[in-house]
Amino acid sequence: MSYTTALGRLSVLVGVVSTSIVLLWYALVAITGSSSPLMVNVSGASMHHNRGDLIFTTLSTHKHTFQVGELVVFRRQPDLATVGIMHRVVRLVTREERDVKSECGVVVGFVTKGDDNIVDDRGLYPNGHQYLPLDAIIAYPLMEIPYAGLLLIAMQDYSWFFSTLFACVCICTILRPTPSTILLTTFCVSLFTSSFLIPPVFT
């Protein structure tokens, strides 16, 4: 088989695998209602979370029905694509009282706090706001797989190394297309595509 044919087959493989990952991602978006159905924790180890934990999230089944004590993923500025933060709700804010939840009050916002933090997050909120609006919530965590995202973090921290490794794997696939090199190429393409789709989150 000529190198041109091998290169063409490699291009098809890369295109099919990356397209499949993207389609799977948007299928998860549609099912969960969350724009980020998977996230990777980039913070250090804490009481309940570890750096590299892969977090599955949802939004459709919990929208606007959260309670005090529930974990939420939010952005400090909902209109900006900032990195998400996963903290626990410690107070619900109503339209009437604006600081505590009453039985008949309509919830308009919330206050959060990290499990390892002494004070709540109001010092992080923009423009001196004392609470965040409901549309700041981007997801609710469903489950976590410990350390499953460490490789994704490593790919971001040492992108030059993994880019070189991927190039070497592709060259090997072109020069000697064996089932092992094809499988390794498929794995590398899946990782690279996932690293662009799965966003980081702080805990």
Short mmCIF file of C-alpha atoms in Angstrom, two decimals:
data_model
loop_
_atom_site.label_atom_id
_atom_site.label_comp_id
_atom_site.label_asym_id
_atom_site.label_seq_id
_atom_site.Cartn_x
_atom_site.Cartn_y
_atom_site.Cartn_z
CA MET A 1 0.00 0.00 0.00
CA SER A 2 1.37 3.42 -0.97
CA TYR A 3 1.94 6.23 1.51
CA THR A 4 -0.69 8.33 -0.26
CA THR A 5 -3.31 5.64 0.29
CA ALA A 6 -2.24 5.22 3.93
CA LEU A 7 -2.43 8.99 4.46
CA GLY A 8 -5.92 9.06 2.93
CA ARG A 9 -7.11 6.26 5.19
CA LEU A 10 -5.61 8.02 8.22
CA SER A 11 -7.45 11.23 7.31
CA VAL A 12 -10.72 9.32 7.04
CA LEU A 13 -10.07 7.61 10.40
CA VAL A 14 -9.34 10.92 12.12
CA GLY A 15 -12.43 12.53 10.59
CA VAL A 16 -14.77 9.67 11.49
CA VAL A 17 -13.54 9.35 15.07
CA SER A 18 -13.55 13.08 15.83
CA THR A 19 -16.99 13.52 14.22
CA SER A 20 -18.36 10.60 16.24
CA ILE A 21 -17.07 12.11 19.49
CA VAL A 22 -18.60 15.49 18.67
CA LEU A 23 -21.96 13.91 17.78
CA LEU A 24 -21.91 11.90 21.00
CA TRP A 25 -21.16 15.09 22.94
CA TYR A 26 -24.13 16.94 21.47
CA ALA A 27 -26.33 13.92 22.06
CA LEU A 28 -25.39 14.15 25.75
CA VAL A 29 -26.13 17.88 25.65
CA ALA A 30 -29.59 17.19 24.28
CA ILE A 31 -30.30 14.41 26.79
CA THR A 32 -29.04 16.20 29.91
CA GLY A 33 -30.07 19.74 28.98
CA SER A 34 -26.65 20.92 30.11
CA SER A 35 -24.23 22.69 27.79
CA SER A 36 -21.44 20.84 29.61
CA PRO A 37 -22.62 17.30 30.38
CA LEU A 38 -19.07 16.32 31.34
CA MET A 39 -16.56 18.39 33.30
CA VAL A 40 -13.14 17.74 34.77
CA ASN A 41 -12.14 19.06 38.19
CA VAL A 42 -8.92 21.09 37.91
CA SER A 43 -8.79 22.13 41.57
CA GLY A 44 -6.64 20.50 44.19
CA ALA A 45 -7.90 17.74 46.47
CA SER A 46 -10.69 18.78 48.84
CA MET A 47 -13.02 17.15 51.33
CA HIS A 48 -15.25 15.52 48.70
CA HIS A 49 -13.41 16.01 45.39
CA ASN A 50 -10.04 15.27 43.85
CA ARG A 51 -8.09 16.89 41.06
CA GLY A 52 -8.88 15.02 37.85
CA ASP A 53 -12.36 13.80 38.85
CA LEU A 54 -14.62 13.45 35.80
CA ILE A 55 -18.04 14.90 36.67
CA PHE A 56 -21.28 13.99 34.89
CA THR A 57 -23.85 16.80 35.01
CA THR A 58 -27.45 17.53 34.07
CA LEU A 59 -29.77 20.52 33.97
CA SER A 60 -33.10 19.42 32.51
CA THR A 61 -34.42 17.39 35.46
CA HIS A 62 -33.48 19.85 38.22
CA LYS A 63 -34.00 23.23 36.64
CA HIS A 64 -35.00 25.79 39.27
CA THR A 65 -35.89 23.08 41.82
CA PHE A 66 -32.66 22.98 43.81
CA GLN A 67 -32.54 23.22 47.60
CA VAL A 68 -30.17 24.41 50.29
CA GLY A 69 -27.31 21.94 50.63
CA GLU A 70 -27.35 20.89 46.97
CA LEU A 71 -24.26 21.12 44.78
CA VAL A 72 -24.54 23.34 41.72
CA VAL A 73 -22.17 24.35 38.94
CA PHE A 74 -22.38 28.07 38.24
CA ARG A 75 -20.61 30.91 36.52
CA ARG A 76 -19.93 34.12 38.42
CA GLN A 77 -20.95 36.12 35.34
CA PRO A 78 -23.69 34.21 33.47
CA ASP A 79 -23.25 36.26 30.30
CA LEU A 80 -19.55 35.35 30.00
CA ALA A 81 -18.02 31.97 29.16
CA THR A 82 -15.99 31.85 32.38
CA VAL A 83 -14.81 28.65 34.07
CA GLY A 84 -17.54 26.96 36.11
CA ILE A 85 -17.40 26.61 39.90
CA MET A 86 -19.01 23.69 41.73
CA HIS A 87 -20.04 24.77 45.25
CA ARG A 88 -22.90 24.05 47.62
CA VAL A 89 -26.01 26.24 47.95
CA VAL A 90 -26.17 27.64 51.48
CA ARG A 91 -28.99 30.17 51.05
CA LEU A 92 -31.90 30.79 48.70
CA VAL A 93 -32.89 34.39 48.02
CA THR A 94 -36.55 35.34 47.45
CA ARG A 95 -38.09 38.22 45.59
CA GLU A 96 -39.75 39.48 48.78
CA GLU A 97 -36.98 39.33 51.36
CA ARG A 98 -33.94 39.19 49.09
CA ASP A 99 -31.85 37.46 51.76
CA VAL A 100 -33.68 34.39 53.10
CA LYS A 101 -36.21 31.91 51.72
CA SER A 102 -39.78 32.21 52.98
CA GLU A 103 -42.48 29.61 52.52
CA CYS A 104 -44.38 31.66 49.97
CA GLY A 105 -41.43 33.50 48.46
CA VAL A 106 -40.39 33.12 44.87
CA VAL A 107 -36.73 32.18 44.64
CA VAL A 108 -34.75 34.63 42.49
CA GLY A 109 -31.19 33.79 43.46
CA PHE A 110 -28.83 31.85 45.67
CA VAL A 111 -25.66 32.07 47.75
CA THR A 112 -22.98 29.39 47.56
CA LYS A 113 -20.03 28.19 49.62
CA GLY A 114 -17.23 25.70 49.07
CA ASP A 115 -17.20 22.74 51.45
CA ASP A 116 -13.64 23.53 52.51
CA ASN A 117 -14.16 27.29 52.75
CA ILE A 118 -14.82 29.20 55.96
CA VAL A 119 -16.91 31.95 54.36
CA ASP A 120 -19.42 31.93 51.53
CA ASP A 121 -18.74 33.03 47.95
CA ARG A 122 -20.24 36.51 48.05
CA GLY A 123 -16.76 37.99 47.79
CA LEU A 124 -16.43 36.29 44.40
CA TYR A 125 -19.66 37.63 42.91
CA PRO A 126 -19.28 40.46 40.36
CA ASN A 127 -20.08 44.11 41.06
CA GLY A 128 -20.55 43.56 44.79
CA HIS A 129 -23.69 41.44 44.35
CA GLN A 130 -24.87 39.59 47.45
CA TYR A 131 -26.29 36.65 45.49
CA LEU A 132 -26.27 35.09 42.04
CA PRO A 133 -29.34 34.89 39.76
CA LEU A 134 -30.83 31.54 38.82
CA ASP A 135 -29.48 31.74 35.28
CA ALA A 136 -25.95 31.58 36.69
CA ILE A 137 -26.48 27.83 37.17
CA ILE A 138 -25.12 25.87 34.23
CA ALA A 139 -25.39 22.31 35.59
CA TYR A 140 -26.07 20.00 38.54
CA PRO A 141 -23.56 17.22 39.24
CA LEU A 142 -24.95 13.71 38.92
CA MET A 143 -21.95 11.49 39.58
CA GLU A 144 -18.16 11.54 39.55
CA ILE A 145 -15.50 9.11 38.39
CA PRO A 146 -12.41 9.71 40.54
CA TYR A 147 -9.25 10.68 38.65
CA ALA A 148 -10.76 9.74 35.25
CA GLY A 149 -9.92 13.19 33.88
CA LEU A 150 -6.26 13.32 34.91
CA LEU A 151 -5.12 12.49 31.40
CA LEU A 152 -7.17 15.37 29.99
CA ILE A 153 -5.52 17.76 32.46
CA ALA A 154 -2.08 16.40 31.56
CA MET A 155 -2.84 16.96 27.87
CA GLN A 156 -3.58 20.63 28.60
CA ASP A 157 -0.56 21.12 30.86
CA TYR A 158 1.85 19.33 28.52
CA SER A 159 0.23 19.91 25.17
CA TRP A 160 3.58 20.02 23.35
CA PHE A 161 4.43 16.50 24.54
CA PHE A 162 1.09 14.96 23.60
CA SER A 163 1.05 16.78 20.24
CA THR A 164 4.46 15.31 19.45
CA LEU A 165 3.30 11.88 20.60
CA PHE A 166 0.18 12.09 18.43
CA ALA A 167 2.28 13.10 15.41
CA CYS A 168 4.58 10.11 15.98
CA VAL A 169 1.60 7.76 16.23
CA CYS A 170 0.17 9.11 12.97
CA ILE A 171 3.51 8.68 11.21
CA CYS A 172 3.73 5.09 12.46
CA THR A 173 0.20 4.46 11.20
CA ILE A 174 1.11 5.80 7.77
CA LEU A 175 4.39 3.86 7.52
CA ARG A 176 3.09 0.64 9.03
CA PRO A 177 -0.71 0.49 9.41
CA THR A 178 -1.24 -2.39 11.82
CA PRO A 179 -4.31 -2.98 14.04
CA SER A 180 -2.27 -1.79 17.04
CA THR A 181 -1.25 1.54 15.48
CA ILE A 182 -4.78 2.12 14.14
CA LEU A 183 -6.25 1.45 17.59
CA LEU A 184 -3.70 3.76 19.21
CA THR A 185 -4.49 6.48 16.69
CA THR A 186 -8.21 6.10 17.40
CA PHE A 187 -7.53 6.45 21.13
CA CYS A 188 -5.37 9.56 20.62
CA VAL A 189 -7.93 11.24 18.37
CA SER A 190 -10.67 10.52 20.92
CA LEU A 191 -8.60 12.08 23.70
CA PHE A 192 -7.67 15.16 21.71
CA THR A 193 -11.27 15.76 20.64
CA SER A 194 -12.54 15.24 24.18
CA SER A 195 -9.97 17.68 25.59
CA PHE A 196 -11.46 20.44 23.42
CA LEU A 197 -15.05 19.60 24.41
CA ILE A 198 -14.88 18.83 28.15
CA PRO A 199 -14.51 22.08 30.11
CA PRO A 200 -12.71 22.51 33.44
CA VAL A 201 -14.50 23.24 36.71
CA PHE A 202 -13.24 24.52 40.06
CA THR A 203 -14.45 22.99 43.34
#
